[in-house]
Amino acid sequence: AQSVAQPEDQVNVAEGNPLTVKCTYSVSGNPYLFWYVQYPNRGLQFLLKYITGDNLVKGSYGFEAEFNKSQTSFHLKKPSALVSDSALYFCAVRDGGNYGQNFVFGPGTRLSVLP
Amino acid sequence: EAQVTQNPRYLITVTGKKLTVTCSQNMNHEYMSWYRQDPGLGLRQIYYSMNVEVTDKGDVPEGYKVSRKEKRNFPLILESPSPNQTSLYFCASSLWGVGTSRTGELFFGEGSRLTVL
């Protein structure tokens, strides 16, 4: 069965410092991985995805994520955090080789960037 | 503009009064899904559909019904709402299939905040 773990409920970082939001996954087939961000009172917005190819993927708002197959991880990163990055972040996975396999979301990590 | 549209965005209702939350997408996506979001519980899937006339239960289907008669629409029906269905609901859609060309990201609606008194 597929699963996604986000080991930290909350991440605090100072503005201007690098940030990392962690995600590990379990899937039997080809992992297709996604990051979403949710700002207060808004729907989830797509940030970036890994489907195939380069392990480092770049997305919206200066975010990037690194796919590590051996560690089954897909950590979200940004070199320099902004206060406006404060939000709830969700990691999701789907087995791209399995038609019947659904999306699975992690529990979310709340990022607070302190001025 | 590609979008997923949910209505109503806000609703206060009373126990037992049937209601429907509509969801429509304009991207010709095969896959549509409903989630509810509650504090401390993350996103929980209610129902999903991989194509027209194909629906399946998610993690928390009790008290809900769905139908997928057309590709673009996926309404969520609460036949007899109860206070424990007070929540923030999201509809989402995506391309669906196998392989890189058929695996896209989910597009989410803006959410429907439902209060059942």
XYZ file of N, CA, C and O in Angstrom, chain A:
460
model
N 0.846 -1.199 0.000
C 0.000 0.000 0.000
C 0.874 1.239 0.000
O 1.973 1.246 0.541
N 0.371 2.265 -0.626
C 1.093 3.530 -0.672
C 0.965 4.276 0.644
O -0.058 4.168 1.323
N 1.963 5.050 0.958
C 1.865 5.922 2.125
C 2.838 7.077 1.971
O 3.810 6.994 1.218
N 2.548 8.142 2.672
C 3.413 9.316 2.690
C 3.563 9.766 4.133
O 2.570 9.865 4.858
N 4.778 10.071 4.527
C 5.034 10.579 5.869
C 5.675 11.954 5.780
O 6.558 12.188 4.944
N 5.207 12.842 6.601
C 5.840 14.143 6.787
C 6.164 14.199 8.271
O 5.279 14.440 9.094
N 7.402 13.932 8.630
C 7.728 13.677 10.027
C 7.603 14.878 10.951
O 7.550 14.707 12.169
N 7.529 16.059 10.398
C 7.436 17.265 11.228
C 6.071 17.918 11.057
O 5.667 18.238 9.941
N 5.377 18.104 12.205
C 4.110 18.835 12.140
C 4.340 20.305 11.836
O 3.523 20.948 11.194
N 5.457 20.808 12.367
C 5.719 22.251 12.297
C 7.200 22.456 12.019
O 8.052 21.752 12.589
N 7.497 23.389 11.155
C 8.882 23.809 10.897
C 8.945 25.318 11.048
O 8.138 26.036 10.456
N 9.886 25.760 11.870
C 10.105 27.192 12.057
C 11.461 27.563 11.490
O 12.441 26.858 11.712
N 11.510 28.650 10.756
C 12.771 29.092 10.166
C 12.780 30.616 10.129
O 11.718 31.251 10.010
N 13.948 31.184 10.250
C 14.068 32.637 10.190
C 14.100 33.099 8.742
O 14.636 32.406 7.861
N 13.521 34.248 8.504
C 13.518 34.807 7.152
C 14.949 34.943 6.639
O 15.833 35.388 7.365
N 15.139 34.535 5.380
C 16.463 34.611 4.779
C 17.266 33.330 4.918
O 18.242 33.120 4.181
N 16.879 32.474 5.849
C 17.559 31.190 6.018
C 16.988 30.155 5.057
O 15.841 30.268 4.613
N 17.773 29.113 4.766
C 17.224 28.037 3.928
C 16.183 27.234 4.700
O 16.253 27.137 5.928
N 15.228 26.700 3.960
C 14.208 25.875 4.606
C 14.142 24.506 3.938
O 14.432 24.354 2.748
N 13.765 23.524 4.745
C 13.529 22.173 4.259
C 12.277 21.640 4.919
O 12.135 21.715 6.136
N 11.383 21.093 4.113
C 10.202 20.395 4.619
C 10.322 18.957 4.120
O 10.426 18.707 2.928
N 10.289 18.023 5.053
C 10.636 16.646 4.726
C 9.421 15.810 4.320
O 8.308 16.005 4.835
N 9.709 14.867 3.421
C 8.671 13.934 2.955
C 9.326 12.613 2.620
O 10.339 12.590 1.904
N 8.789 11.538 3.144
C 9.208 10.209 2.723
C 7.973 9.450 2.265
O 6.859 9.722 2.709
N 8.183 8.481 1.388
C 7.040 7.822 0.776
C 7.289 6.323 0.691
O 8.425 5.849 0.797
N 6.215 5.625 0.451
C 6.286 4.201 0.179
C 5.306 3.895 -0.946
O 4.122 4.240 -0.856
N 5.817 3.307 -2.028
C 4.965 2.928 -3.153
C 5.599 1.732 -3.834
O 6.822 1.633 -3.916
N 4.807 0.828 -4.318
C 5.371 -0.406 -4.866
C 5.889 -0.220 -6.288
O 6.810 -0.915 -6.708
N 5.335 0.714 -7.022
C 5.716 0.893 -8.421
C 6.502 2.173 -8.622
O 7.354 2.535 -7.814
N 6.211 2.875 -9.698
C 6.902 4.129 -10.022
C 6.318 5.285 -9.218
O 5.166 5.634 -9.388
N 7.130 5.905 -8.384
C 6.588 7.011 -7.583
C 6.499 8.296 -8.383
O 7.489 8.768 -8.929
N 5.321 8.853 -8.446
C 5.135 10.182 -8.988
C 4.797 11.061 -7.781
O 3.826 10.814 -7.074
N 5.602 12.068 -7.555
C 5.571 12.808 -6.296
C 5.212 14.266 -6.518
O 5.618 14.864 -7.522
N 4.504 14.818 -5.561
C 3.961 16.171 -5.707
C 4.085 16.930 -4.386
O 4.007 16.340 -3.309
N 4.255 18.237 -4.493
C 4.144 19.129 -3.343
C 3.072 20.175 -3.630
O 2.998 20.734 -4.736
N 2.282 20.412 -2.561
C 1.239 21.424 -2.619
C 1.396 22.374 -1.443
O 1.885 21.985 -0.378
N 0.919 23.593 -1.622
C 0.925 24.578 -0.544
C -0.505 25.079 -0.341
O -1.268 25.218 -1.306
N -0.851 25.303 0.913
C -2.174 25.846 1.226
C -2.009 27.081 2.101
O -1.515 26.987 3.232
N -2.425 28.212 1.578
C -2.454 29.442 2.349
C -3.786 29.515 3.087
O -4.767 28.869 2.684
N -3.861 30.287 4.160
C -5.095 30.358 4.953
C -6.323 30.660 4.102
O -6.296 31.549 3.251
N -7.366 29.881 4.343
C -8.650 30.061 3.670
C -8.575 29.923 2.153
O -9.366 30.537 1.434
N -7.633 29.146 1.676
C -7.491 28.920 0.240
C -7.427 27.429 -0.049
O -7.195 26.600 0.829
N -7.615 27.089 -1.318
C -7.420 25.709 -1.737
C -5.948 25.382 -1.866
O -5.085 26.243 -1.731
N -5.665 24.120 -2.114
C -4.281 23.704 -2.282
C -3.782 24.129 -3.657
O -4.484 23.996 -4.661
N -2.557 24.615 -3.660
C -1.939 25.035 -4.925
C -0.754 24.138 -5.229
O 0.065 23.859 -4.345
N -0.643 23.726 -6.454
C 0.457 22.877 -6.894
C 1.761 23.669 -6.897
O 1.811 24.800 -7.387
N 2.816 23.067 -6.344
C 4.136 23.689 -6.329
C 5.082 23.059 -7.343
O 5.736 23.771 -8.110
N 5.185 21.736 -7.281
C 6.106 21.050 -8.178
C 5.829 19.548 -8.142
O 5.103 19.062 -7.272
N 6.425 18.855 -9.114
C 6.241 17.408 -9.191
C 7.484 16.737 -9.729
O 8.262 17.350 -10.476
N 7.665 15.502 -9.339
C 8.663 14.634 -9.926
C 7.933 13.489 -10.610
O 7.173 12.753 -9.964
N 8.174 13.359 -11.914
C 7.598 12.234 -12.658
C 8.722 11.327 -13.144
O 8.712 10.122 -12.942
N 9.710 11.907 -13.782
C 10.868 11.162 -14.264
C 11.967 12.161 -14.580
O 11.740 13.372 -14.566
N 13.181 11.649 -14.803
C 14.250 12.547 -15.229
C 15.104 13.041 -14.074
O 15.365 12.317 -13.120
N 15.503 14.290 -14.169
C 16.402 14.904 -13.196
C 15.829 14.817 -11.790
O 14.651 15.146 -11.567
N 16.671 14.396 -10.858
C 16.195 14.219 -9.490
C 15.886 15.527 -8.788
O 15.148 15.551 -7.804
N 16.448 16.610 -9.260
C 16.172 17.922 -8.672
C 15.151 18.628 -9.549
O 15.406 18.908 -10.715
N 14.002 18.898 -8.963
C 12.951 19.562 -9.722
C 12.706 20.949 -9.139
O 12.771 21.137 -7.930
N 12.457 21.873 -10.023
C 12.209 23.243 -9.610
C 10.745 23.576 -9.839
O 10.133 23.109 -10.804
N 10.206 24.392 -8.927
C 8.792 24.710 -9.034
C 8.517 26.182 -8.832
O 9.376 27.028 -9.032
N 7.299 26.447 -8.401
C 6.845 27.820 -8.234
C 7.475 28.467 -7.011
O 7.878 27.781 -6.071
N 7.530 29.797 -7.034
C 7.930 30.627 -5.894
C 9.333 30.322 -5.393
O 9.634 30.541 -4.225
N 10.195 29.798 -6.241
C 11.573 29.532 -5.854
C 11.792 28.226 -5.118
O 12.898 27.964 -4.643
N 10.764 27.393 -5.008
C 10.904 26.109 -4.340
C 11.525 25.069 -5.270
O 11.365 25.130 -6.487
N 12.176 24.116 -4.661
C 12.705 22.975 -5.378
C 12.602 21.754 -4.488
O 12.397 21.877 -3.268
N 12.709 20.582 -5.091
C 12.650 19.351 -4.306
C 13.581 18.340 -4.939
O 13.782 18.328 -6.155
N 14.140 17.497 -4.091
C 15.084 16.493 -4.563
C 14.513 15.105 -4.347
O 14.187 14.723 -3.214
N 14.400 14.362 -5.421
C 13.946 12.978 -5.372
C 15.142 12.100 -5.048
O 16.170 12.144 -5.740
N 15.030 11.294 -3.996
C 16.093 10.372 -3.615
C 15.488 8.981 -3.531
O 14.792 8.652 -2.563
N 15.765 8.182 -4.545
C 15.115 6.879 -4.637
C 15.580 5.938 -3.526
O 14.782 5.205 -2.948
N 16.861 5.973 -3.207
C 17.394 5.044 -2.206
C 16.848 5.349 -0.814
O 16.641 4.444 -0.011
N 16.613 6.620 -0.548
C 16.067 7.002 0.758
C 14.556 7.185 0.726
O 13.944 7.538 1.735
N 13.958 6.939 -0.413
C 12.505 7.148 -0.641
C 12.055 8.473 -0.046
O 11.102 8.534 0.742
N 12.755 9.520 -0.451
C 12.421 10.843 0.081
C 12.215 11.837 -1.047
O 12.707 11.652 -2.167
N 11.522 12.897 -0.719
C 11.233 13.966 -1.683
C 11.095 15.252 -0.878
O 10.022 15.822 -0.740
N 12.190 15.737 -0.353
C 12.181 16.907 0.528
C 12.051 18.203 -0.265
O 12.709 18.380 -1.297
N 11.243 19.082 0.262
C 11.015 20.397 -0.343
C 12.027 21.384 0.239
O 12.224 21.407 1.459
N 12.599 22.213 -0.625
C 13.634 23.133 -0.168
C 13.470 24.499 -0.818
O 12.871 24.626 -1.885
N 14.038 25.482 -0.109
C 14.125 26.818 -0.672
C 15.368 27.474 -0.081
O 15.576 27.406 1.139
N 16.200 28.090 -0.885
C 17.473 28.622 -0.386
C 17.321 29.765 0.614
O 18.120 29.894 1.535
N 16.267 30.573 0.438
C 16.108 31.740 1.296
C 14.621 31.950 1.568
O 13.861 32.322 0.674
N 14.203 31.691 2.797
C 12.780 31.735 3.138
C 12.259 33.164 3.237
O 12.979 34.088 3.663
N 10.992 33.305 2.865
C 10.286 34.574 2.999
C 9.148 34.412 4.003
O 8.577 33.320 4.129
N 8.804 35.496 4.673
C 7.662 35.441 5.600
C 6.407 34.966 4.869
O 5.592 34.217 5.419
N 6.275 35.353 3.613
C 5.104 34.969 2.812
C 5.067 33.483 2.464
O 4.057 32.999 1.938
N 6.143 32.751 2.752
C 6.140 31.295 2.543
C 5.412 30.566 3.666
O 5.186 29.352 3.580
N 5.080 31.268 4.726
C 4.379 30.648 5.855
C 3.037 30.099 5.383
O 2.192 30.838 4.860
N 2.861 28.797 5.544
C 1.672 28.128 5.019
C 1.731 26.671 5.439
O 2.654 26.231 6.124
N 0.738 25.912 4.981
C 0.664 24.474 5.220
C 1.102 23.762 3.947
O 0.613 24.089 2.853
N 2.022 22.812 4.076
C 2.584 22.132 2.911
C 2.248 20.644 2.958
O 2.412 19.985 3.986
N 1.789 20.144 1.814
C 1.414 18.743 1.700
C 2.261 18.062 0.625
O 2.417 18.593 -0.477
N 2.728 16.876 0.955
C 3.402 16.011 0.007
C 2.400 14.937 -0.432
O 1.562 14.504 0.380
N 2.455 14.508 -1.689
C 1.540 13.481 -2.180
C 2.283 12.557 -3.133
O 3.266 12.958 -3.764
N 1.798 11.329 -3.246
C 2.422 10.346 -4.131
C 1.341 9.597 -4.892
O 0.214 9.451 -4.412
N 1.707 9.145 -6.072
C 0.837 8.257 -6.830
C 1.730 7.258 -7.536
O 2.837 7.596 -7.960
N 1.274 6.036 -7.654
C 2.000 5.024 -8.422
C 1.624 5.214 -9.886
O 0.537 4.843 -10.306
N 2.525 5.805 -10.652
C 2.198 6.170 -12.025
C 2.037 4.989 -12.964
O 1.510 5.137 -14.062
N 2.497 3.830 -12.561
C 2.371 2.661 -13.424
C 1.160 1.815 -13.132
O 0.925 0.790 -13.776
N 0.351 2.266 -12.204
C -0.797 1.481 -11.764
C -2.060 2.296 -11.962
O -2.317 3.255 -11.247
N -2.864 1.914 -12.951
C -4.042 2.713 -13.291
C -4.970 2.895 -12.099
O -5.561 3.937 -11.897
N -5.079 1.862 -11.301
C -6.057 1.920 -10.227
C -5.562 2.543 -8.942
O -6.301 2.635 -7.963
N -4.317 2.982 -8.933
C -3.752 3.488 -7.687
C -3.985 4.976 -7.538
O -3.621 5.765 -8.401
N -4.552 5.340 -6.410
C -5.010 6.684 -6.126
C -3.867 7.587 -5.658
O -2.786 7.112 -5.331
N -4.122 8.870 -5.577
C -3.217 9.795 -4.896
C -3.297 9.532 -3.391
O -4.359 9.269 -2.849
N -2.152 9.655 -2.725
C -2.107 9.585 -1.265
C -1.385 10.817 -0.751
O -0.301 11.155 -1.243
N -1.976 11.478 0.225
C -1.399 12.699 0.780
C -0.784 12.445 2.142
O -1.261 11.605 2.921
N 0.265 13.187 2.436
C 0.805 13.218 3.783
C -0.057 14.087 4.678
O -0.982 14.750 4.206
N 0.245 14.129 5.960
C -0.588 14.849 6.925
C -0.396 16.355 6.910
O -1.175 17.086 7.517
N 0.625 16.818 6.214
C 0.872 18.252 6.156
C 1.897 18.703 7.180
O 2.017 18.136 8.270
N 2.648 19.735 6.805
C 3.629 20.378 7.685
C 3.379 21.873 7.651
O 3.313 22.470 6.568
N 3.237 22.443 8.830
C 3.021 23.889 8.886
C 4.368 24.587 8.973
O 5.165 24.325 9.880
N 4.618 25.444 8.017
C 5.867 26.208 7.958
C 5.612 27.617 8.460
O 4.693 28.288 7.985
N 6.405 28.028 9.428
C 6.353 29.405 9.915
C 7.699 30.054 9.663
O 8.727 29.542 10.131
N 7.693 31.132 8.915
C 8.913 31.882 8.657
C 8.851 33.142 9.494
O 7.948 33.960 9.348
N 9.818 33.275 10.374
C 9.812 34.363 11.349
C 10.633 35.543 10.845
O 11.736 35.361 10.350
N 10.077 36.751 10.974
C 10.814 37.925 10.467
C 12.051 38.234 11.308
O 12.182 37.810 12.441
